[in-house]
mmCIF file with all atom_site columns, C-alpha atoms in Angstrom:
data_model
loop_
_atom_site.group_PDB
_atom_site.id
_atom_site.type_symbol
_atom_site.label_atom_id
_atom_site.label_alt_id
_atom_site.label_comp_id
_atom_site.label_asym_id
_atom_site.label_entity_id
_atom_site.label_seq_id
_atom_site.pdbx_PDB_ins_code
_atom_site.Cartn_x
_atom_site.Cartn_y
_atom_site.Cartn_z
_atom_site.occupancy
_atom_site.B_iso_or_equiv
_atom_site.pdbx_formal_charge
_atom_site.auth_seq_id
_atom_site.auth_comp_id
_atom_site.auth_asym_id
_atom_site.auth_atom_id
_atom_site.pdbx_PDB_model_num
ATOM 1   C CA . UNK A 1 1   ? -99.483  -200.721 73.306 1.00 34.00 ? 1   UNK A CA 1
ATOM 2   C CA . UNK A 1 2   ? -102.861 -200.105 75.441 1.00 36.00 ? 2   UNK A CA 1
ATOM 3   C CA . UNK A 1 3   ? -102.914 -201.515 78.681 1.00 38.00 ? 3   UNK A CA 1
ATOM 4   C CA . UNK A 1 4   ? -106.422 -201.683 78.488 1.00 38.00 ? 4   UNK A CA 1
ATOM 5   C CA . UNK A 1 5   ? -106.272 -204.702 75.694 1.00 39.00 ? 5   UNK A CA 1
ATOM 6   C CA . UNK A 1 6   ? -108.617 -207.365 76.724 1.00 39.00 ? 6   UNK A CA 1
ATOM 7   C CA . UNK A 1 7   ? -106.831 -210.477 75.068 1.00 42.00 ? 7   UNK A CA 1
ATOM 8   C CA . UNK A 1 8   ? -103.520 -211.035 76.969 1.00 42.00 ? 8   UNK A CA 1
ATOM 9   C CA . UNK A 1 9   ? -105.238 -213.276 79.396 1.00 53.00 ? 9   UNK A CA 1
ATOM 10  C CA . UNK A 1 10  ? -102.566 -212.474 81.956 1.00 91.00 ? 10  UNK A CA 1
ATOM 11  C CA . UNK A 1 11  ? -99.259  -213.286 80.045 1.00 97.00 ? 11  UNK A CA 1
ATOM 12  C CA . UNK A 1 12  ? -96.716  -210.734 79.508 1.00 98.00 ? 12  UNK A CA 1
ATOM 13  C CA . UNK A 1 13  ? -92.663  -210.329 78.770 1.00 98.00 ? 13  UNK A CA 1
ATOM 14  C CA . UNK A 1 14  ? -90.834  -208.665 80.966 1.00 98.00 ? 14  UNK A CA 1
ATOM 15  C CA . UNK A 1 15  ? -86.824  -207.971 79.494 1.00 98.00 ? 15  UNK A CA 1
ATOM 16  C CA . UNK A 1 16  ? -84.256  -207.181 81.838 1.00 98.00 ? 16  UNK A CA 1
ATOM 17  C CA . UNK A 1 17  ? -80.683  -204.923 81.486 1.00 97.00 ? 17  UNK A CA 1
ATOM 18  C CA . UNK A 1 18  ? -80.680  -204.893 77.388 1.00 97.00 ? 18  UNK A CA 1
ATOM 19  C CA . UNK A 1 19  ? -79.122  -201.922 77.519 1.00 97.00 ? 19  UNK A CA 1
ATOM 20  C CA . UNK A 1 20  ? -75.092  -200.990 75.925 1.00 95.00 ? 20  UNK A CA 1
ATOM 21  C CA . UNK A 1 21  ? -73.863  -201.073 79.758 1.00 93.00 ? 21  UNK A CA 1
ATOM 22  C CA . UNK A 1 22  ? -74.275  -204.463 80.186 1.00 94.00 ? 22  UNK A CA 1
ATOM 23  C CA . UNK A 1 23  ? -72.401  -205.652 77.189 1.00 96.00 ? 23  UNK A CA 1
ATOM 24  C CA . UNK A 1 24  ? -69.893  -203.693 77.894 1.00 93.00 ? 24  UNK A CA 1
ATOM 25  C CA . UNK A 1 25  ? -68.710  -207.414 79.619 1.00 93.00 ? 25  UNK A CA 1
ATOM 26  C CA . UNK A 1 26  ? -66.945  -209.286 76.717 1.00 95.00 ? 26  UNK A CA 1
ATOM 27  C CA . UNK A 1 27  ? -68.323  -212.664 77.288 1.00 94.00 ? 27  UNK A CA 1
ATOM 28  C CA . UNK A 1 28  ? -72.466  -211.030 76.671 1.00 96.00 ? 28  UNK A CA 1
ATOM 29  C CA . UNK A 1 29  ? -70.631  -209.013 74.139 1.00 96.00 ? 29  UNK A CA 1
ATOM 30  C CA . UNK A 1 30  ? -70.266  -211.874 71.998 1.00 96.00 ? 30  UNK A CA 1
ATOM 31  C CA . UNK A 1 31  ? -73.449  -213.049 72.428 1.00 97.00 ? 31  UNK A CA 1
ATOM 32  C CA . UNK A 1 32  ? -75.337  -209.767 71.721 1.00 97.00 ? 32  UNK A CA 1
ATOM 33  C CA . UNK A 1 33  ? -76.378  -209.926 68.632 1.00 97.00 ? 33  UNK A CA 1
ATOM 34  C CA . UNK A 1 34  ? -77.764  -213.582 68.803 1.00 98.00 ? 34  UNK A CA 1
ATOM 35  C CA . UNK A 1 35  ? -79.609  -212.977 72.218 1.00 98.00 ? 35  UNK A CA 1
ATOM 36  C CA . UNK A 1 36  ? -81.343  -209.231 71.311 1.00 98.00 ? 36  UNK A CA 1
ATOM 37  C CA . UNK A 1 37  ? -82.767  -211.180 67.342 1.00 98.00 ? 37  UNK A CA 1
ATOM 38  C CA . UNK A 1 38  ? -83.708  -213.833 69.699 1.00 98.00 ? 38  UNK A CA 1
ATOM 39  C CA . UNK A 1 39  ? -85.392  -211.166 72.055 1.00 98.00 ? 39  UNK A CA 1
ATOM 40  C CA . UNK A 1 40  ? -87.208  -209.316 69.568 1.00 98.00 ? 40  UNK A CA 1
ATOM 41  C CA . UNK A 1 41  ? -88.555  -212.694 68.109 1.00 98.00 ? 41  UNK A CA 1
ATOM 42  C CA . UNK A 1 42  ? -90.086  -212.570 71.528 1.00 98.00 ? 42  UNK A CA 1
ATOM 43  C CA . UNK A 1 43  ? -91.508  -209.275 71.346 1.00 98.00 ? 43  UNK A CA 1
ATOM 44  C CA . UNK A 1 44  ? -92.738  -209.677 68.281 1.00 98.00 ? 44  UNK A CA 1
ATOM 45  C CA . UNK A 1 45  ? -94.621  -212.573 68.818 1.00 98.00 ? 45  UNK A CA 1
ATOM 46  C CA . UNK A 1 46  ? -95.827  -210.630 72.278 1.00 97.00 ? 46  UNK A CA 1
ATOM 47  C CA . UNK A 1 47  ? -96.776  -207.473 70.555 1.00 96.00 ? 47  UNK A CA 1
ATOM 48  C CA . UNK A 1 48  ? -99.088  -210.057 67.741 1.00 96.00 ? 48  UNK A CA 1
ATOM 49  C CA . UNK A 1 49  ? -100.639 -211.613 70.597 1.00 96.00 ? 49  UNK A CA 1
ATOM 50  C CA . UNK A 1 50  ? -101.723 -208.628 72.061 1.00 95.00 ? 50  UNK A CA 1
ATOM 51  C CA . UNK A 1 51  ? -99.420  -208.864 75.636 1.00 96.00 ? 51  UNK A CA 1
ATOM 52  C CA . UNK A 1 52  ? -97.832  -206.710 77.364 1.00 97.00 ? 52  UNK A CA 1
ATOM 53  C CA . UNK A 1 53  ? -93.988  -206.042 76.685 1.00 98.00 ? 53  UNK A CA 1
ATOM 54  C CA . UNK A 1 54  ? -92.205  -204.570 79.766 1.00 98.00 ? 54  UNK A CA 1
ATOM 55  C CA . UNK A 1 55  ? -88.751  -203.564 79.168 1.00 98.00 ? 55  UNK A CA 1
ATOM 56  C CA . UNK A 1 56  ? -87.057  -202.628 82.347 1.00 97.00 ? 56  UNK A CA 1
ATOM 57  C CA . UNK A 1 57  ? -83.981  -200.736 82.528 1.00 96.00 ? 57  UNK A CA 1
ATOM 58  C CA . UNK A 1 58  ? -80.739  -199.859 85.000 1.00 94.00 ? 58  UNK A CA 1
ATOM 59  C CA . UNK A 1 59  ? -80.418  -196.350 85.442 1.00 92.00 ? 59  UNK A CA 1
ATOM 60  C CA . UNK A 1 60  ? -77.993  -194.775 88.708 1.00 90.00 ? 60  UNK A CA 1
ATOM 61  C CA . UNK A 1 61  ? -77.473  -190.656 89.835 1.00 91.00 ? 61  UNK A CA 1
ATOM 62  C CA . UNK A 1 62  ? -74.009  -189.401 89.396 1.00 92.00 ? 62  UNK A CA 1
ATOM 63  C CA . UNK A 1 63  ? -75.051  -187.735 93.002 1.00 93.00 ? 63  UNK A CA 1
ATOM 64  C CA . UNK A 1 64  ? -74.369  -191.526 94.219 1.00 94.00 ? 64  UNK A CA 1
ATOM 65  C CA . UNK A 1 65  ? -77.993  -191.188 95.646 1.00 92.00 ? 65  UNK A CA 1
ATOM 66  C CA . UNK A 1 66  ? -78.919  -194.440 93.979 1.00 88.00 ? 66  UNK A CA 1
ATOM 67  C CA . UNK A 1 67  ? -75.997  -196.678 94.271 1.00 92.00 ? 67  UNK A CA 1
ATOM 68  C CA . UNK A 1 68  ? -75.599  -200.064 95.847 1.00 90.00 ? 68  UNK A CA 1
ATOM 69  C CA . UNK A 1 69  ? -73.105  -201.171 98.737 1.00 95.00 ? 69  UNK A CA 1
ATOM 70  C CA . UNK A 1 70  ? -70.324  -202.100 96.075 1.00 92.00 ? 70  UNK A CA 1
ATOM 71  C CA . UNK A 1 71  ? -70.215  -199.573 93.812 1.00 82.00 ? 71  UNK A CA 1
ATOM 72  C CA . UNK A 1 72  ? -70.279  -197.317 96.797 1.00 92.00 ? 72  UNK A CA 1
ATOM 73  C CA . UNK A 1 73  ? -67.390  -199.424 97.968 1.00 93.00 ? 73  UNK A CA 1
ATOM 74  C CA . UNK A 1 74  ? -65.422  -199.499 94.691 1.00 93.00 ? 74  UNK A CA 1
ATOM 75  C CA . UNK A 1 75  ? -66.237  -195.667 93.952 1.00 92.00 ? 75  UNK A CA 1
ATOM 76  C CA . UNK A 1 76  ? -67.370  -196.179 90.757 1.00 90.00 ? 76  UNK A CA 1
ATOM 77  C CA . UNK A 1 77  ? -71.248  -195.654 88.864 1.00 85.00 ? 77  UNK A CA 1
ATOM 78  C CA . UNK A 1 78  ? -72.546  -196.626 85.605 1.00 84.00 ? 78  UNK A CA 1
ATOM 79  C CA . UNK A 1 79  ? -75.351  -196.297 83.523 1.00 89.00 ? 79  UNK A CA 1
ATOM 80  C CA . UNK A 1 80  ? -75.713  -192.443 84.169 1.00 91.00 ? 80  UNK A CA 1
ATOM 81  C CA . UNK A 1 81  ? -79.460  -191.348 82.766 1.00 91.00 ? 81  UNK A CA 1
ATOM 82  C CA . UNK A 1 82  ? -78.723  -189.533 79.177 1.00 93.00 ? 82  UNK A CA 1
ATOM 83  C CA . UNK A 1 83  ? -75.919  -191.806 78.677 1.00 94.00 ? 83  UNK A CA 1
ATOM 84  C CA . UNK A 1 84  ? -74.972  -194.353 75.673 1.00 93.00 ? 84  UNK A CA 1
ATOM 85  C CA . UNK A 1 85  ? -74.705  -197.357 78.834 1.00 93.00 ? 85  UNK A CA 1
ATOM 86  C CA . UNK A 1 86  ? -78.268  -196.144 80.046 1.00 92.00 ? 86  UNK A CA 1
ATOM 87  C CA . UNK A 1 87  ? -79.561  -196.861 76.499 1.00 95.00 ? 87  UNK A CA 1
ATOM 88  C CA . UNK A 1 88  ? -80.771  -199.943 75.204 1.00 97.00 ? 88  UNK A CA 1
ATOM 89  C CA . UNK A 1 89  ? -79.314  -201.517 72.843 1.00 97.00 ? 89  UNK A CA 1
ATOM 90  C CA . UNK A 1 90  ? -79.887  -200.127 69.576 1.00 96.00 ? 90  UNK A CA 1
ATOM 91  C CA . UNK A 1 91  ? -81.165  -203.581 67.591 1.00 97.00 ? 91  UNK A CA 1
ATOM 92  C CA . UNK A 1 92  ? -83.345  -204.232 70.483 1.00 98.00 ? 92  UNK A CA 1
ATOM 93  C CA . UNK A 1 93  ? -87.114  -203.637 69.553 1.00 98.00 ? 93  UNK A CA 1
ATOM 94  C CA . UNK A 1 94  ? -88.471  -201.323 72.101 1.00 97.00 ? 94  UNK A CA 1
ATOM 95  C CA . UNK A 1 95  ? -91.855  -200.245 70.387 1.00 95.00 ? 95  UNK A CA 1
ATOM 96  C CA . UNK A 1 96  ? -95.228  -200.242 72.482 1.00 94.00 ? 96  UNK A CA 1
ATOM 97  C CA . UNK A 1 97  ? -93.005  -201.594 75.378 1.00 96.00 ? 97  UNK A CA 1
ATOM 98  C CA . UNK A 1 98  ? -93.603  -200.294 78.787 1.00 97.00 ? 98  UNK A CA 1
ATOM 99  C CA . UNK A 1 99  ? -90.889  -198.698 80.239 1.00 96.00 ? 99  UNK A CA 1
ATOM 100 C CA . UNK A 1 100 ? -89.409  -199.277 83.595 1.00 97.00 ? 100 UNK A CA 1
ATOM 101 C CA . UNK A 1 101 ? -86.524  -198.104 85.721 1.00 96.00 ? 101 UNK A CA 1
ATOM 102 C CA . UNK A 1 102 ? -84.724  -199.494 88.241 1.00 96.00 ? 102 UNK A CA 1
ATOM 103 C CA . UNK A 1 103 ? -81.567  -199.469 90.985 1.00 95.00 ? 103 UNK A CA 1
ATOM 104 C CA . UNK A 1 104 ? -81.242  -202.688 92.269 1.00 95.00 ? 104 UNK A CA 1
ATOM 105 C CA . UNK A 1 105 ? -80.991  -205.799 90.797 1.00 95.00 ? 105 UNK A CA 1
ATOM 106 C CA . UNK A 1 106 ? -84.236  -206.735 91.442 1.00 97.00 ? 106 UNK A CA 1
ATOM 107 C CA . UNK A 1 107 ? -87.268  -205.488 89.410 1.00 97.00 ? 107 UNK A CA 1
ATOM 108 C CA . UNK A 1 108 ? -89.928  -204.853 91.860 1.00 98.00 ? 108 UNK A CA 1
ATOM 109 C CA . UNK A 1 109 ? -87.732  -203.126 94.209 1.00 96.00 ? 109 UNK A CA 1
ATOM 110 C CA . UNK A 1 110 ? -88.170  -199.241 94.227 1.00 95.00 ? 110 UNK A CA 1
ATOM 111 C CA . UNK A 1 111 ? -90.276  -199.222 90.794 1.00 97.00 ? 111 UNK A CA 1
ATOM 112 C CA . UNK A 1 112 ? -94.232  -199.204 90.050 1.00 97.00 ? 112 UNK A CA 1
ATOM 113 C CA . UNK A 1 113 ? -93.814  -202.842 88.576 1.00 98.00 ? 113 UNK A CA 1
ATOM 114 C CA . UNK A 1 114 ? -96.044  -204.668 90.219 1.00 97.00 ? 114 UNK A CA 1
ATOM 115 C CA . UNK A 1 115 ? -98.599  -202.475 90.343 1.00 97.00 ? 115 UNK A CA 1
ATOM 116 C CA . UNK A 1 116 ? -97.978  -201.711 86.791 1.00 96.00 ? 116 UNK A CA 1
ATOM 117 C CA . UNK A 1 117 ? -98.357  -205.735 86.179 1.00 97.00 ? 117 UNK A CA 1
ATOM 118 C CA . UNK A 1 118 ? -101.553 -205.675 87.973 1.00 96.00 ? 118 UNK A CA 1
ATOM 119 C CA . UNK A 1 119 ? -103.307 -203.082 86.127 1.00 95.00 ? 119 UNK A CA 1
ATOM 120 C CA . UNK A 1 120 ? -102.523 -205.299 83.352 1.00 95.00 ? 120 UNK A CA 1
ATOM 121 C CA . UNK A 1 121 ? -104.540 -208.216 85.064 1.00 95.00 ? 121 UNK A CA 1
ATOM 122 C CA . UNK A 1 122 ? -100.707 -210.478 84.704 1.00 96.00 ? 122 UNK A CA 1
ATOM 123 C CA . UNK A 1 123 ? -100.167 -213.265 86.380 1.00 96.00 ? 123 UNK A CA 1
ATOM 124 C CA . UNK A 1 124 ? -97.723  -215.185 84.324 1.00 97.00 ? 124 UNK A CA 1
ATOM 125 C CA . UNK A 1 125 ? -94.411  -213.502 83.525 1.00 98.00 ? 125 UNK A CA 1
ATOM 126 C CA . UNK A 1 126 ? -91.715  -214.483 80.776 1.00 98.00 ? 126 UNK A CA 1
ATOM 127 C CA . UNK A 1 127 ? -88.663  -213.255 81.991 1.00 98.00 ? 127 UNK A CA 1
ATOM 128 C CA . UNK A 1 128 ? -85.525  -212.729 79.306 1.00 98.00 ? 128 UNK A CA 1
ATOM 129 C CA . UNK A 1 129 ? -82.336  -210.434 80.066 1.00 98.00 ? 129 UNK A CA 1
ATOM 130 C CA . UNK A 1 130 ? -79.414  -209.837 81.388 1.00 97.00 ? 130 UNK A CA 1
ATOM 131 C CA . UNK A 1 131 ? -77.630  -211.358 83.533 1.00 95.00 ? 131 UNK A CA 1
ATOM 132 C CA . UNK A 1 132 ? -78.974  -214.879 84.542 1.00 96.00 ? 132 UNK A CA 1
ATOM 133 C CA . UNK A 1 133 ? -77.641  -215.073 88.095 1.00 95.00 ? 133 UNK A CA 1
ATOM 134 C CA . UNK A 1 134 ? -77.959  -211.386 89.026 1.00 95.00 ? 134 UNK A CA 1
ATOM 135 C CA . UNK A 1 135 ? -81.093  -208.957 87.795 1.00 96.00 ? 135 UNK A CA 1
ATOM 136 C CA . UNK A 1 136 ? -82.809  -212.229 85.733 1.00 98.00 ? 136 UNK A CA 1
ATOM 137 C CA . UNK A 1 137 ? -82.691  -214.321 88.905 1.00 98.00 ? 137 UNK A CA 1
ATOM 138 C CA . UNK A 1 138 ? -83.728  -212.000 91.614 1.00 97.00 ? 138 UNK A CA 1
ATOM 139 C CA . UNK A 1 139 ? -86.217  -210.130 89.623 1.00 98.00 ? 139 UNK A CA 1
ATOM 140 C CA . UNK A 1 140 ? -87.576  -214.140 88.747 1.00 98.00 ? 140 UNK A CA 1
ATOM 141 C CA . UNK A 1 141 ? -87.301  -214.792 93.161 1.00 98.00 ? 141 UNK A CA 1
ATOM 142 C CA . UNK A 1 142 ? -88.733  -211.392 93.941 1.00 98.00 ? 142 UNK A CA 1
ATOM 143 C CA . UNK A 1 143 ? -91.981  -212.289 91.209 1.00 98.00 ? 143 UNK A CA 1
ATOM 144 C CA . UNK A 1 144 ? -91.946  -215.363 93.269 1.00 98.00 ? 144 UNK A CA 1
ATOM 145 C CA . UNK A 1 145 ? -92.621  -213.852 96.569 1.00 97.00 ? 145 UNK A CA 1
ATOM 146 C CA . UNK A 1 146 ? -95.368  -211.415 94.492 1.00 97.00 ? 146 UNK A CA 1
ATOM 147 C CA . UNK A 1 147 ? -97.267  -214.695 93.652 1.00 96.00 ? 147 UNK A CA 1
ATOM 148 C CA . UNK A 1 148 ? -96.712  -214.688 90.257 1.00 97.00 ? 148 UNK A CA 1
ATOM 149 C CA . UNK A 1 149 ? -96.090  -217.318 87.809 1.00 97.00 ? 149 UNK A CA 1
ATOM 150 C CA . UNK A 1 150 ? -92.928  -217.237 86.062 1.00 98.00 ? 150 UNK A CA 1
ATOM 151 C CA . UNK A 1 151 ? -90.782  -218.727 82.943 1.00 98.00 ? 151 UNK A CA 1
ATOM 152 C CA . UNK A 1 152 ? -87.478  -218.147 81.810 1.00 98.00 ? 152 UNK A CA 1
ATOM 153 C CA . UNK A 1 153 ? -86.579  -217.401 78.349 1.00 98.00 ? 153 UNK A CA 1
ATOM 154 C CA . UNK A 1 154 ? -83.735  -219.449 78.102 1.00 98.00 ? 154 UNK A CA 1
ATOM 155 C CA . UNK A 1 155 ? -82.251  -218.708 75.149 1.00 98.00 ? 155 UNK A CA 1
ATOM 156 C CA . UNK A 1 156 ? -82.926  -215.232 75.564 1.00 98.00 ? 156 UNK A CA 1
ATOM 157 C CA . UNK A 1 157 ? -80.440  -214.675 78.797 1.00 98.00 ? 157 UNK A CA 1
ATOM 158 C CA . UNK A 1 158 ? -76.446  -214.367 79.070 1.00 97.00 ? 158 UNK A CA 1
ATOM 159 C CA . UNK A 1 159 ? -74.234  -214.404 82.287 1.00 96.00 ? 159 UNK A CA 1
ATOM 160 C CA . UNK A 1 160 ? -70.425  -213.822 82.599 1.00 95.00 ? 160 UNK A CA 1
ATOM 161 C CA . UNK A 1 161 ? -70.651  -216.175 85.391 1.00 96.00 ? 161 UNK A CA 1
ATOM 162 C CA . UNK A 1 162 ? -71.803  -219.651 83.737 1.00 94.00 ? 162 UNK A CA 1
ATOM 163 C CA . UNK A 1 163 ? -71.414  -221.212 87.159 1.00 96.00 ? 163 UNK A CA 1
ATOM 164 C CA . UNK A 1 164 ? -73.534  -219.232 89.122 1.00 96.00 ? 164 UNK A CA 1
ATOM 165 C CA . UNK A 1 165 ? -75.978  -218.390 86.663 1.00 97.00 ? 165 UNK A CA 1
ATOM 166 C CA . UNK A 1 166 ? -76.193  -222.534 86.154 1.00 97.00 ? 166 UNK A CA 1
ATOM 167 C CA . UNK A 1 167 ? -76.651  -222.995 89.853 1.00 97.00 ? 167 UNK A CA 1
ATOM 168 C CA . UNK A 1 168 ? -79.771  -219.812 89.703 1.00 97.00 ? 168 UNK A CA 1
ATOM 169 C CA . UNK A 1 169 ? -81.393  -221.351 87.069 1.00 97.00 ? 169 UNK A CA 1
ATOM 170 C CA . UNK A 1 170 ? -81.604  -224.697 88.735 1.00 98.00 ? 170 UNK A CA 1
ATOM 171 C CA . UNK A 1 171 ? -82.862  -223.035 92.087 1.00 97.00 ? 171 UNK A CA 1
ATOM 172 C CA . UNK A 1 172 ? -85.542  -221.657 90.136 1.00 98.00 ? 172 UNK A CA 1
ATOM 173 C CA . UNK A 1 173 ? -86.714  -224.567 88.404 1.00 98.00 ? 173 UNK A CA 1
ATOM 174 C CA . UNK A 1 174 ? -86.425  -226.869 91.676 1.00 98.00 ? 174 UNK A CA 1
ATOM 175 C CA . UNK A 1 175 ? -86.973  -224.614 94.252 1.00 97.00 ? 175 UNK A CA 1
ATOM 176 C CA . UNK A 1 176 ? -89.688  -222.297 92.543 1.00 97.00 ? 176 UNK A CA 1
ATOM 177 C CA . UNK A 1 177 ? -91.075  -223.906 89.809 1.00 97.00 ? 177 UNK A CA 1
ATOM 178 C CA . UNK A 1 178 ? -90.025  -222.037 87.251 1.00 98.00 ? 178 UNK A CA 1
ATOM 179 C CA . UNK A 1 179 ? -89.010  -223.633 84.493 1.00 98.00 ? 179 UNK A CA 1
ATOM 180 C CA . UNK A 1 180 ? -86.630  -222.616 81.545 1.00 98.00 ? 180 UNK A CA 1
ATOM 181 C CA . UNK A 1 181 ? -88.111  -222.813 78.448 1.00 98.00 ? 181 UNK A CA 1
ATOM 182 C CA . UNK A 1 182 ? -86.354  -223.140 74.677 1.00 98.00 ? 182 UNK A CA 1
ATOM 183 C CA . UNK A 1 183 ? -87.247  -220.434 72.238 1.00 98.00 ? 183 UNK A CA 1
ATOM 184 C CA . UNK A 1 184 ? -90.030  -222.281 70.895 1.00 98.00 ? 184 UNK A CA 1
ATOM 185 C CA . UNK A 1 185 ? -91.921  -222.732 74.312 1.00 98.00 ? 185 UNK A CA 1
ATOM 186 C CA . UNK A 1 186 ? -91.342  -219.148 74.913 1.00 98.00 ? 186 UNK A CA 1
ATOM 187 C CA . UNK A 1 187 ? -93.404  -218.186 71.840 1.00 98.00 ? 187 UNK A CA 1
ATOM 188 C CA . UNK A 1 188 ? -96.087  -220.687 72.444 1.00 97.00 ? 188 UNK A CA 1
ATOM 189 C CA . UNK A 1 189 ? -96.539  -219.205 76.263 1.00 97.00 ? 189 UNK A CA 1
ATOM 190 C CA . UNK A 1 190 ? -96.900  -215.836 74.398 1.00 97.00 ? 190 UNK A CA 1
ATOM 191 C CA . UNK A 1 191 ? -99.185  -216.916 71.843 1.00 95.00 ? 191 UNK A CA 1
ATOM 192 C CA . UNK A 1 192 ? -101.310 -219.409 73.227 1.00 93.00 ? 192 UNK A CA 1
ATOM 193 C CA . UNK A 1 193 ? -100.794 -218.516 77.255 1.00 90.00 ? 193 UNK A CA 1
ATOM 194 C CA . UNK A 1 194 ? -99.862  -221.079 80.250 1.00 88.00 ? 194 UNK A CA 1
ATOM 195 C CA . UNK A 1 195 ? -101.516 -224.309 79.775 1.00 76.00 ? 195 UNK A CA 1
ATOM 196 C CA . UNK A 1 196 ? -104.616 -225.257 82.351 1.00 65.00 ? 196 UNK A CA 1
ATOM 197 C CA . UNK A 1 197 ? -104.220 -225.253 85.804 1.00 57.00 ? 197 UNK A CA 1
ATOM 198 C CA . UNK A 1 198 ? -100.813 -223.228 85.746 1.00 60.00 ? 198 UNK A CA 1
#
C-alpha cells in the first residue's frame, strides 16, 4: 500500500494483538475465526478505499529488556520475535498493511505510530483487536490524548474479561466520544469517511 495515496481523506484501520498469542486464551479462542473474517471484511473494504491498514503487533526480548511490571513479577514472557505467538494469525489478511511493533499495551507508546499516522495525513482511526479492555482500550485513550478521532469496531474485538471490557467501552463512548460501531458502520467510515463536522 503507498502511503503517498491521495484518497484516504484521513481515515485509516488500525488492528491490534491478532496474533496466535493472544488466542492462546480459550474464551477469544472461540471467537477467532468469526472476529479475524470479520476483520479482514474490514481490511478489505480499507484496502478498496484506498486507506491505510495498520496492523500492530506484541512482540517482547527473551533478555526481559522489554517486559512489563507483571510479567517481570510472574517470571514469565511471551510472544518471543520468530515465534508461532509473535505471528499473526494465519487467516488474518495482512497484505499492504503497515506493520507495527509494540511492548506495552498501548500503541503509541515506544513505536513510530503516530508519526507514522501523520505522514499519512490520519485523523480518524478505526480501531479493531484484541483485547477490548487492555491494548484496544488504551491504545483508543492514548489516540485520545494524540487528538485523534476514534471508532471502535465492535464486532471486530474480544475480551476474556466481559466486565471490564463492558465498563472500557462505555468510558470511551461517554467519556471520549468514541463510539462503537456495528460492522456495517465500520465499513461505511472506511468507504465513505467520518460524516461532516467529525
Amino acid at each position: 500500500m503507498s502511503g503517498g495515496a491521495s484518497r484516504h481523506t484521513g481515515v485509516a484501520l488500525l488492528l491490534v494483538d491478532l496474533q496466535n498469542a493472544y488466542f492462546e486464551a480459550p474464551e477469544l479462542d472461540e471467537v477467532k475465526d468469526e472476529l479475524i473474517e470479520r476483520a479482514n471484511e474490514l481490511v478489505v473494504a480499507a484496502r478498496e478505499a484506498d486507506r491505510p491498514v495498520v496492523l500492530v503487533r506484541t512482540e517482547h526480548d527473551r533478555d526481559k529488556s522489554t517486559w512489563t511490571v507483571n510479567m517481570l513479577a510472574d517470571d514469565e514472557g511471551f510472544a518471543f520475535p520468530g515465534t508461532a505467538q509473535a505471528s499473526y494469525v494465519d487467516a488474518l489478511d495482512t497484505e499492504g498493511g503497515l506493520d507495527v511493533t509494540k511492548t506495552r499495551d498501548d500503541a503509541f507508546h515506544g513505536t513510530r505510530l503516530r508519526e507514522i499516522l501523520t505522514e499519512l495525513q490520519v485523523s480518524h482511526l478505526l480501531i479493531g483487536g484484541v483485547s477490548t479492555h487492555s491494548c484496544v482500550a488504551e491504545t483508543a485513550m492514548a489516540a485520545f490524548a494524540h487528538d485523534l478521532h476514534v471508532a471502535i469496531a465492535g464486532d471486530v474485538i474480544a475480551s476474556e474479561n466481559p466486565t471490564l471490557s463492558e465498563a472500557m467501552l462505555e468510558f470511551l463512548t461517554d467519556e471520549l466520544r468514541q463510539p462503537v460501531l456495528d460492522q456495517e458502520g465500520s465499513i461505511a467510515l472506511l468507504r465513505e469517511g467520518p460524516a461532516e463536522g467529525e
